[in-house]
DNA sequence: GTGAAAGCGCTAACAT
DNA sequence: ATGTTAGCGCTTTCAC
């Protein structure tokens, strides 16, 4: 058990015959150091495998290069997957830019706010990423009021909510693309299986469906069945929609609902072999890929990249030249559940 | 924008009329401080809302109270859910014990090892949790060789591998319970849908199946069909198993395989209404709950608790009185796909 | 361009 | 039981 400690700035300085400060400059402001000195110092750094101690740096600079992320107590079913993919992407993107992601949990919004305070005061976390904002969210208001850098994955859905930096995926455009795809495949009577009215995300997705119908001259309005998110719920909703004999395609608000719809459709297809009902889901979860479900994919990597850029700008106090609100286009992934009609 | 900084030990000391050191003692070794002094200091701490600066503490104590966790580049399908649930549980458990989880990524094992070095040298991460160990894993060997505290969720599957602290779930016991459940339900000819031979986890689960058959006097051996993990793969494997008319139940190595099997079974049941084939999966993913699939649940909360305890013991240099290897019993969740035979 | 001094907030070691 | 001293490793400020 060797007890010798890691090299420090002083170790490097001695060995390179310069002052500590010069070594620090080589690392932080290399351009002000004479090239030959710089070379020599860099060589010693490599030789000794020197790495700066971030705790010491943080103590001095009051900057931790750490972002906090609250992981929700329970994964919310199948669609929870999206959040997990986002977490992977975020970690990767942050790391690429010299930032780290630190996790924490809280049972409710108030507790989460207390953790923000705590993490700021103790660990000196530089900023936060919120991944599950909801209407009337007290957390964004608190963070904004306290001047804490943050960004949310998800728009604020309240009318007149104070605007804060966010990145989101254009759900409306997603369902619009899915609906257009089904129209192109030859379907004329398409139903939408959505969530109960009032959820910002769900309403947004419904809007895209209606817009596509309208644009095709099939509007205004359309067949809409609503249900809570879930597989059996989706199955029941699909049954209700399929009562109408002319419905030949279902645009679903989520992969969970779509998975349930697939069961209902399978029965309907058996009852009337001439009636092949097409389906599209939303989120492009692994389940969708597994069962061959056409779905709308959320490019979480793009979201992560923009999100990191937005917090970083706030941390560095950079004037944010690009928009502080970013809407990202989703991508339709066509699979077996939406064949062209012959 | 008020620029006044947070209170420090000195602020508290002055206000409480004691030395800095006494305040520190109140926080770290309260028992050596006279009760009345302690009370007074604590009151001031509360008044000023003082919180210790962890960077300063870390600089002094060479301890960060941070655990590193590598998130895999890509979520591996439906069963990836287990890992995500583990991550939630781990965060919660760590936080409860005053530890934080810091995320990082690496494209391969070698890069991950480099990150270990990096995180140790720069951030002073106290230990690591590995969640995806595999046969011939160079990472555990490196960590052990360098005396870095760590624990893995998952046994080392190599014969004669150097033993390190780990926590795992007893997959063998899981499939044994599932098989026994189907035997109790009246099934006599049960097939196992497993992964290709050679994966430690898959072989372990198969062993439980065989053991249960043996114990019931139906062994040795049994109907075994193998396939890669995945829904369509599971469907094909189930078809192969169901060719035998006497097979009335399928024990599946994962929920993905089981989900595929459900499709095959549905067809078989339609072809012969008298033949109701039961199914069980493994992992108890949200999908299983959604489609009513009987499955073996992994109590990741327990795993997280034991894992945190094991790293903590190493960090503190505590003599580990309990076993450094912990095997946790899974729990069978009975749902609609395994009704009793009438 | 380089060096010296000071101090970020904390705790280990010793003195009282 | 409490106080004093010193220093963890780094960067900011100001000399040179």
mmCIF file with all atom_site columns, N, CA, C and O in Angstrom, chain B residues 11-53:
data_model
loop_
_atom_site.group_PDB
_atom_site.id
_atom_site.type_symbol
_atom_site.label_atom_id
_atom_site.label_alt_id
_atom_site.label_comp_id
_atom_site.label_asym_id
_atom_site.label_entity_id
_atom_site.label_seq_id
_atom_site.pdbx_PDB_ins_code
_atom_site.Cartn_x
_atom_site.Cartn_y
_atom_site.Cartn_z
_atom_site.occupancy
_atom_site.B_iso_or_equiv
_atom_site.pdbx_formal_charge
_atom_site.auth_seq_id
_atom_site.auth_comp_id
_atom_site.auth_asym_id
_atom_site.auth_atom_id
_atom_site.pdbx_PDB_model_num
ATOM 1   N N  . UNK B 1 11 ? -17.861 32.654 10.341 1.00 0.00 ? 11 UNK B N  1
ATOM 2   C CA . UNK B 1 11 ? -19.056 33.448 10.625 1.00 0.00 ? 11 UNK B CA 1
ATOM 3   C C  . UNK B 1 11 ? -19.786 32.877 11.841 1.00 0.00 ? 11 UNK B C  1
ATOM 4   O O  . UNK B 1 11 ? -20.153 33.610 12.767 1.00 0.00 ? 11 UNK B O  1
ATOM 5   N N  . UNK B 1 12 ? -20.008 31.575 11.781 1.00 0.00 ? 12 UNK B N  1
ATOM 6   C CA . UNK B 1 12 ? -20.736 30.916 12.861 1.00 0.00 ? 12 UNK B CA 1
ATOM 7   C C  . UNK B 1 12 ? -19.966 31.057 14.171 1.00 0.00 ? 12 UNK B C  1
ATOM 8   O O  . UNK B 1 12 ? -20.538 31.382 15.222 1.00 0.00 ? 12 UNK B O  1
ATOM 9   N N  . UNK B 1 13 ? -18.652 30.832 14.110 1.00 0.00 ? 13 UNK B N  1
ATOM 10  C CA . UNK B 1 13 ? -17.823 30.880 15.320 1.00 0.00 ? 13 UNK B CA 1
ATOM 11  C C  . UNK B 1 13 ? -17.908 32.253 15.990 1.00 0.00 ? 13 UNK B C  1
ATOM 12  O O  . UNK B 1 13 ? -18.126 32.353 17.195 1.00 0.00 ? 13 UNK B O  1
ATOM 13  N N  . UNK B 1 14 ? -17.763 33.291 15.195 1.00 0.00 ? 14 UNK B N  1
ATOM 14  C CA . UNK B 1 14 ? -17.826 34.642 15.739 1.00 0.00 ? 14 UNK B CA 1
ATOM 15  C C  . UNK B 1 14 ? -19.159 34.880 16.434 1.00 0.00 ? 14 UNK B C  1
ATOM 16  O O  . UNK B 1 14 ? -19.211 35.302 17.583 1.00 0.00 ? 14 UNK B O  1
ATOM 17  N N  . UNK B 1 15 ? -20.216 34.557 15.711 1.00 0.00 ? 15 UNK B N  1
ATOM 18  C CA . UNK B 1 15 ? -21.548 34.825 16.246 1.00 0.00 ? 15 UNK B CA 1
ATOM 19  C C  . UNK B 1 15 ? -21.847 34.000 17.500 1.00 0.00 ? 15 UNK B C  1
ATOM 20  O O  . UNK B 1 15 ? -22.574 34.446 18.384 1.00 0.00 ? 15 UNK B O  1
ATOM 21  N N  . UNK B 1 16 ? -21.271 32.794 17.555 1.00 0.00 ? 16 UNK B N  1
ATOM 22  C CA . UNK B 1 16 ? -21.545 31.933 18.709 1.00 0.00 ? 16 UNK B CA 1
ATOM 23  C C  . UNK B 1 16 ? -20.494 32.109 19.798 1.00 0.00 ? 16 UNK B C  1
ATOM 24  O O  . UNK B 1 16 ? -20.509 31.418 20.814 1.00 0.00 ? 16 UNK B O  1
ATOM 25  N N  . UNK B 1 17 ? -19.549 32.999 19.570 1.00 0.00 ? 17 UNK B N  1
ATOM 26  C CA . UNK B 1 17 ? -18.509 33.289 20.553 1.00 0.00 ? 17 UNK B CA 1
ATOM 27  C C  . UNK B 1 17 ? -17.651 32.067 20.870 1.00 0.00 ? 17 UNK B C  1
ATOM 28  O O  . UNK B 1 17 ? -17.335 31.803 22.029 1.00 0.00 ? 17 UNK B O  1
ATOM 29  N N  . UNK B 1 18 ? -17.350 31.294 19.854 1.00 0.00 ? 18 UNK B N  1
ATOM 30  C CA . UNK B 1 18 ? -16.456 30.150 20.056 1.00 0.00 ? 18 UNK B CA 1
ATOM 31  C C  . UNK B 1 18 ? -15.424 30.157 18.936 1.00 0.00 ? 18 UNK B C  1
ATOM 32  O O  . UNK B 1 18 ? -15.468 31.010 18.052 1.00 0.00 ? 18 UNK B O  1
ATOM 33  N N  . UNK B 1 19 ? -14.524 29.195 18.962 1.00 0.00 ? 19 UNK B N  1
ATOM 34  C CA . UNK B 1 19 ? -13.533 29.119 17.896 1.00 0.00 ? 19 UNK B CA 1
ATOM 35  C C  . UNK B 1 19 ? -14.095 28.337 16.706 1.00 0.00 ? 19 UNK B C  1
ATOM 36  O O  . UNK B 1 19 ? -15.059 27.580 16.853 1.00 0.00 ? 19 UNK B O  1
ATOM 37  N N  . UNK B 1 20 ? -13.459 28.530 15.591 1.00 0.00 ? 20 UNK B N  1
ATOM 38  C CA . UNK B 1 20 ? -13.863 27.785 14.396 1.00 0.00 ? 20 UNK B CA 1
ATOM 39  C C  . UNK B 1 20 ? -13.878 26.295 14.662 1.00 0.00 ? 20 UNK B C  1
ATOM 40  O O  . UNK B 1 20 ? -14.770 25.572 14.246 1.00 0.00 ? 20 UNK B O  1
ATOM 41  N N  . UNK B 1 21 ? -12.855 25.845 15.342 1.00 0.00 ? 21 UNK B N  1
ATOM 42  C CA . UNK B 1 21 ? -12.688 24.425 15.587 1.00 0.00 ? 21 UNK B CA 1
ATOM 43  C C  . UNK B 1 21 ? -13.863 23.835 16.366 1.00 0.00 ? 21 UNK B C  1
ATOM 44  O O  . UNK B 1 21 ? -14.308 22.721 16.094 1.00 0.00 ? 21 UNK B O  1
ATOM 45  N N  . UNK B 1 22 ? -14.359 24.597 17.306 1.00 0.00 ? 22 UNK B N  1
ATOM 46  C CA . UNK B 1 22 ? -15.479 24.105 18.105 1.00 0.00 ? 22 UNK B CA 1
ATOM 47  C C  . UNK B 1 22 ? -16.709 23.893 17.224 1.00 0.00 ? 22 UNK B C  1
ATOM 48  O O  . UNK B 1 22 ? -17.417 22.897 17.359 1.00 0.00 ? 22 UNK B O  1
ATOM 49  N N  . UNK B 1 23 ? -16.917 24.814 16.316 1.00 0.00 ? 23 UNK B N  1
ATOM 50  C CA . UNK B 1 23 ? -18.052 24.663 15.406 1.00 0.00 ? 23 UNK B CA 1
ATOM 51  C C  . UNK B 1 23 ? -17.867 23.386 14.586 1.00 0.00 ? 23 UNK B C  1
ATOM 52  O O  . UNK B 1 23 ? -18.787 22.587 14.428 1.00 0.00 ? 23 UNK B O  1
ATOM 53  N N  . UNK B 1 24 ? -16.662 23.201 14.107 1.00 0.00 ? 24 UNK B N  1
ATOM 54  C CA . UNK B 1 24 ? -16.364 21.998 13.343 1.00 0.00 ? 24 UNK B CA 1
ATOM 55  C C  . UNK B 1 24 ? -16.647 20.754 14.179 1.00 0.00 ? 24 UNK B C  1
ATOM 56  O O  . UNK B 1 24 ? -17.213 19.779 13.699 1.00 0.00 ? 24 UNK B O  1
ATOM 57  N N  . UNK B 1 25 ? -16.268 20.822 15.439 1.00 0.00 ? 25 UNK B N  1
ATOM 58  C CA . UNK B 1 25 ? -16.506 19.682 16.330 1.00 0.00 ? 25 UNK B CA 1
ATOM 59  C C  . UNK B 1 25 ? -17.995 19.418 16.530 1.00 0.00 ? 25 UNK B C  1
ATOM 60  O O  . UNK B 1 25 ? -18.420 18.261 16.571 1.00 0.00 ? 25 UNK B O  1
ATOM 61  N N  . UNK B 1 26 ? -18.745 20.474 16.655 1.00 0.00 ? 26 UNK B N  1
ATOM 62  C CA . UNK B 1 26 ? -20.193 20.309 16.829 1.00 0.00 ? 26 UNK B CA 1
ATOM 63  C C  . UNK B 1 26 ? -20.759 19.510 15.665 1.00 0.00 ? 26 UNK B C  1
ATOM 64  O O  . UNK B 1 26 ? -21.633 18.665 15.822 1.00 0.00 ? 26 UNK B O  1
ATOM 65  N N  . UNK B 1 27 ? -20.194 19.761 14.492 1.00 0.00 ? 27 UNK B N  1
ATOM 66  C CA . UNK B 1 27 ? -20.686 19.075 13.298 1.00 0.00 ? 27 UNK B CA 1
ATOM 67  C C  . UNK B 1 27 ? -20.161 17.645 13.182 1.00 0.00 ? 27 UNK B C  1
ATOM 68  O O  . UNK B 1 27 ? -20.908 16.733 12.816 1.00 0.00 ? 27 UNK B O  1
ATOM 69  N N  . UNK B 1 28 ? -18.901 17.453 13.483 1.00 0.00 ? 28 UNK B N  1
ATOM 70  C CA . UNK B 1 28 ? -18.292 16.154 13.206 1.00 0.00 ? 28 UNK B CA 1
ATOM 71  C C  . UNK B 1 28 ? -18.128 15.234 14.422 1.00 0.00 ? 28 UNK B C  1
ATOM 72  O O  . UNK B 1 28 ? -18.177 14.025 14.276 1.00 0.00 ? 28 UNK B O  1
ATOM 73  N N  . UNK B 1 29 ? -17.893 15.844 15.578 1.00 0.00 ? 29 UNK B N  1
ATOM 74  C CA . UNK B 1 29 ? -17.778 15.026 16.794 1.00 0.00 ? 29 UNK B CA 1
ATOM 75  C C  . UNK B 1 29 ? -18.522 15.716 17.929 1.00 0.00 ? 29 UNK B C  1
ATOM 76  O O  . UNK B 1 29 ? -17.913 16.173 18.900 1.00 0.00 ? 29 UNK B O  1
ATOM 77  N N  . UNK B 1 30 ? -19.859 15.774 17.798 1.00 0.00 ? 30 UNK B N  1
ATOM 78  C CA . UNK B 1 30 ? -20.675 16.542 18.743 1.00 0.00 ? 30 UNK B CA 1
ATOM 79  C C  . UNK B 1 30 ? -20.484 16.076 20.191 1.00 0.00 ? 30 UNK B C  1
ATOM 80  O O  . UNK B 1 30 ? -20.596 16.876 21.113 1.00 0.00 ? 30 UNK B O  1
ATOM 81  N N  . UNK B 1 31 ? -20.169 14.786 20.370 1.00 0.00 ? 31 UNK B N  1
ATOM 82  C CA . UNK B 1 31 ? -20.122 14.262 21.732 1.00 0.00 ? 31 UNK B CA 1
ATOM 83  C C  . UNK B 1 31 ? -18.987 14.861 22.556 1.00 0.00 ? 31 UNK B C  1
ATOM 84  O O  . UNK B 1 31 ? -19.020 14.824 23.777 1.00 0.00 ? 31 UNK B O  1
ATOM 85  N N  . UNK B 1 32 ? -17.959 15.428 21.925 1.00 0.00 ? 32 UNK B N  1
ATOM 86  C CA . UNK B 1 32 ? -16.867 15.988 22.717 1.00 0.00 ? 32 UNK B CA 1
ATOM 87  C C  . UNK B 1 32 ? -17.097 17.451 23.067 1.00 0.00 ? 32 UNK B C  1
ATOM 88  O O  . UNK B 1 32 ? -16.262 18.085 23.695 1.00 0.00 ? 32 UNK B O  1
ATOM 89  N N  . UNK B 1 33 ? -18.238 17.993 22.645 1.00 0.00 ? 33 UNK B N  1
ATOM 90  C CA . UNK B 1 33 ? -18.527 19.388 22.954 1.00 0.00 ? 33 UNK B CA 1
ATOM 91  C C  . UNK B 1 33 ? -19.509 19.472 24.123 1.00 0.00 ? 33 UNK B C  1
ATOM 92  O O  . UNK B 1 33 ? -20.460 18.685 24.195 1.00 0.00 ? 33 UNK B O  1
ATOM 93  N N  . UNK B 1 34 ? -19.281 20.394 25.021 1.00 0.00 ? 34 UNK B N  1
ATOM 94  C CA . UNK B 1 34 ? -20.179 20.547 26.161 1.00 0.00 ? 34 UNK B CA 1
ATOM 95  C C  . UNK B 1 34 ? -21.580 20.887 25.655 1.00 0.00 ? 34 UNK B C  1
ATOM 96  O O  . UNK B 1 34 ? -21.739 21.751 24.788 1.00 0.00 ? 34 UNK B O  1
ATOM 97  N N  . UNK B 1 35 ? -22.610 20.211 26.192 1.00 0.00 ? 35 UNK B N  1
ATOM 98  C CA . UNK B 1 35 ? -23.985 20.358 25.695 1.00 0.00 ? 35 UNK B CA 1
ATOM 99  C C  . UNK B 1 35 ? -24.419 21.806 25.514 1.00 0.00 ? 35 UNK B C  1
ATOM 100 O O  . UNK B 1 35 ? -25.014 22.129 24.491 1.00 0.00 ? 35 UNK B O  1
ATOM 101 N N  . UNK B 1 36 ? -24.139 22.660 26.497 1.00 0.00 ? 36 UNK B N  1
ATOM 102 C CA . UNK B 1 36 ? -24.653 24.037 26.370 1.00 0.00 ? 36 UNK B CA 1
ATOM 103 C C  . UNK B 1 36 ? -23.970 24.772 25.214 1.00 0.00 ? 36 UNK B C  1
ATOM 104 O O  . UNK B 1 36 ? -24.601 25.531 24.486 1.00 0.00 ? 36 UNK B O  1
ATOM 105 N N  . UNK B 1 37 ? -22.647 24.530 25.045 1.00 0.00 ? 37 UNK B N  1
ATOM 106 C CA . UNK B 1 37 ? -21.942 25.129 23.911 1.00 0.00 ? 37 UNK B CA 1
ATOM 107 C C  . UNK B 1 37 ? -22.550 24.629 22.608 1.00 0.00 ? 37 UNK B C  1
ATOM 108 O O  . UNK B 1 37 ? -22.814 25.381 21.677 1.00 0.00 ? 37 UNK B O  1
ATOM 109 N N  . UNK B 1 38 ? -22.747 23.329 22.579 1.00 0.00 ? 38 UNK B N  1
ATOM 110 C CA . UNK B 1 38 ? -23.301 22.700 21.383 1.00 0.00 ? 38 UNK B CA 1
ATOM 111 C C  . UNK B 1 38 ? -24.638 23.330 21.006 1.00 0.00 ? 38 UNK B C  1
ATOM 112 O O  . UNK B 1 38 ? -24.867 23.709 19.868 1.00 0.00 ? 38 UNK B O  1
ATOM 113 N N  . UNK B 1 39 ? -25.487 23.466 22.007 1.00 0.00 ? 39 UNK B N  1
ATOM 114 C CA . UNK B 1 39 ? -26.800 24.062 21.767 1.00 0.00 ? 39 UNK B CA 1
ATOM 115 C C  . UNK B 1 39 ? -26.660 25.444 21.131 1.00 0.00 ? 39 UNK B C  1
ATOM 116 O O  . UNK B 1 39 ? -27.305 25.745 20.131 1.00 0.00 ? 39 UNK B O  1
ATOM 117 N N  . UNK B 1 40 ? -25.804 26.233 21.746 1.00 0.00 ? 40 UNK B N  1
ATOM 118 C CA . UNK B 1 40 ? -25.634 27.595 21.278 1.00 0.00 ? 40 UNK B CA 1
ATOM 119 C C  . UNK B 1 40 ? -25.154 27.623 19.823 1.00 0.00 ? 40 UNK B C  1
ATOM 120 O O  . UNK B 1 40 ? -25.695 28.324 18.980 1.00 0.00 ? 40 UNK B O  1
ATOM 121 N N  . UNK B 1 41 ? -24.153 26.780 19.550 1.00 0.00 ? 41 UNK B N  1
ATOM 122 C CA . UNK B 1 41 ? -23.611 26.726 18.187 1.00 0.00 ? 41 UNK B CA 1
ATOM 123 C C  . UNK B 1 41 ? -24.679 26.267 17.205 1.00 0.00 ? 41 UNK B C  1
ATOM 124 O O  . UNK B 1 41 ? -24.858 26.843 16.133 1.00 0.00 ? 41 UNK B O  1
ATOM 125 N N  . UNK B 1 42 ? -25.399 25.225 17.593 1.00 0.00 ? 42 UNK B N  1
ATOM 126 C CA . UNK B 1 42 ? -26.438 24.709 16.703 1.00 0.00 ? 42 UNK B CA 1
ATOM 127 C C  . UNK B 1 42 ? -27.488 25.775 16.407 1.00 0.00 ? 42 UNK B C  1
ATOM 128 O O  . UNK B 1 42 ? -27.999 25.864 15.289 1.00 0.00 ? 42 UNK B O  1
ATOM 129 N N  . UNK B 1 43 ? -27.782 26.577 17.414 1.00 0.00 ? 43 UNK B N  1
ATOM 130 C CA . UNK B 1 43 ? -28.779 27.614 17.225 1.00 0.00 ? 43 UNK B CA 1
ATOM 131 C C  . UNK B 1 43 ? -28.287 28.619 16.173 1.00 0.00 ? 43 UNK B C  1
ATOM 132 O O  . UNK B 1 43 ? -29.007 28.996 15.266 1.00 0.00 ? 43 UNK B O  1
ATOM 133 N N  . UNK B 1 44 ? -27.041 29.004 16.317 1.00 0.00 ? 44 UNK B N  1
ATOM 134 C CA . UNK B 1 44 ? -26.482 29.960 15.354 1.00 0.00 ? 44 UNK B CA 1
ATOM 135 C C  . UNK B 1 44 ? -26.448 29.356 13.943 1.00 0.00 ? 44 UNK B C  1
ATOM 136 O O  . UNK B 1 44 ? -26.755 30.030 12.956 1.00 0.00 ? 44 UNK B O  1
ATOM 137 N N  . UNK B 1 45 ? -26.067 28.066 13.885 1.00 0.00 ? 45 UNK B N  1
ATOM 138 C CA . UNK B 1 45 ? -26.039 27.390 12.585 1.00 0.00 ? 45 UNK B CA 1
ATOM 139 C C  . UNK B 1 45 ? -27.413 27.476 11.921 1.00 0.00 ? 45 UNK B C  1
ATOM 140 O O  . UNK B 1 45 ? -27.542 27.791 10.737 1.00 0.00 ? 45 UNK B O  1
ATOM 141 N N  . UNK B 1 46 ? -28.447 27.206 12.710 1.00 0.00 ? 46 UNK B N  1
ATOM 142 C CA . UNK B 1 46 ? -29.807 27.254 12.182 1.00 0.00 ? 46 UNK B CA 1
ATOM 143 C C  . UNK B 1 46 ? -30.170 28.685 11.770 1.00 0.00 ? 46 UNK B C  1
ATOM 144 O O  . UNK B 1 46 ? -30.727 28.906 10.691 1.00 0.00 ? 46 UNK B O  1
ATOM 145 N N  . UNK B 1 47 ? -29.817 29.634 12.629 1.00 0.00 ? 47 UNK B N  1
ATOM 146 C CA . UNK B 1 47 ? -30.134 31.037 12.334 1.00 0.00 ? 47 UNK B CA 1
ATOM 147 C C  . UNK B 1 47 ? -29.542 31.486 11.003 1.00 0.00 ? 47 UNK B C  1
ATOM 148 O O  . UNK B 1 47 ? -30.211 32.117 10.196 1.00 0.00 ? 47 UNK B O  1
ATOM 149 N N  . UNK B 1 48 ? -28.266 31.165 10.832 1.00 0.00 ? 48 UNK B N  1
ATOM 150 C CA . UNK B 1 48 ? -27.574 31.628 9.631  1.00 0.00 ? 48 UNK B CA 1
ATOM 151 C C  . UNK B 1 48 ? -27.805 30.705 8.443  1.00 0.00 ? 48 UNK B C  1
ATOM 152 O O  . UNK B 1 48 ? -27.377 30.991 7.337  1.00 0.00 ? 48 UNK B O  1
ATOM 153 N N  . UNK B 1 49 ? -28.460 29.583 8.698  1.00 0.00 ? 49 UNK B N  1
ATOM 154 C CA . UNK B 1 49 ? -28.628 28.562 7.663  1.00 0.00 ? 49 UNK B CA 1
ATOM 155 C C  . UNK B 1 49 ? -27.255 28.170 7.093  1.00 0.00 ? 49 UNK B C  1
ATOM 156 O O  . UNK B 1 49 ? -27.052 28.125 5.887  1.00 0.00 ? 49 UNK B O  1
ATOM 157 N N  . UNK B 1 50 ? -26.349 27.914 8.008  1.00 0.00 ? 50 UNK B N  1
ATOM 158 C CA . UNK B 1 50 ? -25.004 27.533 7.595  1.00 0.00 ? 50 UNK B CA 1
ATOM 159 C C  . UNK B 1 50 ? -24.972 26.098 7.056  1.00 0.00 ? 50 UNK B C  1
ATOM 160 O O  . UNK B 1 50 ? -25.625 25.214 7.599  1.00 0.00 ? 50 UNK B O  1
ATOM 161 N N  . UNK B 1 51 ? -24.242 25.879 5.957  1.00 0.00 ? 51 UNK B N  1
ATOM 162 C CA . UNK B 1 51 ? -23.988 24.497 5.464  1.00 0.00 ? 51 UNK B CA 1
ATOM 163 C C  . UNK B 1 51 ? -22.519 24.382 5.124  1.00 0.00 ? 51 UNK B C  1
ATOM 164 O O  . UNK B 1 51 ? -21.969 25.259 4.461  1.00 0.00 ? 51 UNK B O  1
ATOM 165 N N  . UNK B 1 52 ? -21.920 23.297 5.560  1.00 0.00 ? 52 UNK B N  1
ATOM 166 C CA . UNK B 1 52 ? -20.488 23.112 5.281  1.00 0.00 ? 52 UNK B CA 1
ATOM 167 C C  . UNK B 1 52 ? -20.219 23.037 3.780  1.00 0.00 ? 52 UNK B C  1
ATOM 168 O O  . UNK B 1 52 ? -21.008 22.488 3.022  1.00 0.00 ? 52 UNK B O  1
ATOM 169 N N  . UNK B 1 53 ? -19.110 23.583 3.373  1.00 0.00 ? 53 UNK B N  1
ATOM 170 C CA . UNK B 1 53 ? -18.679 23.545 1.982  1.00 0.00 ? 53 UNK B CA 1
ATOM 171 C C  . UNK B 1 53 ? -17.952 22.223 1.732  1.00 0.00 ? 53 UNK B C  1
ATOM 172 O O  . UNK B 1 53 ? -16.903 21.959 2.314  1.00 0.00 ? 53 UNK B O  1
#
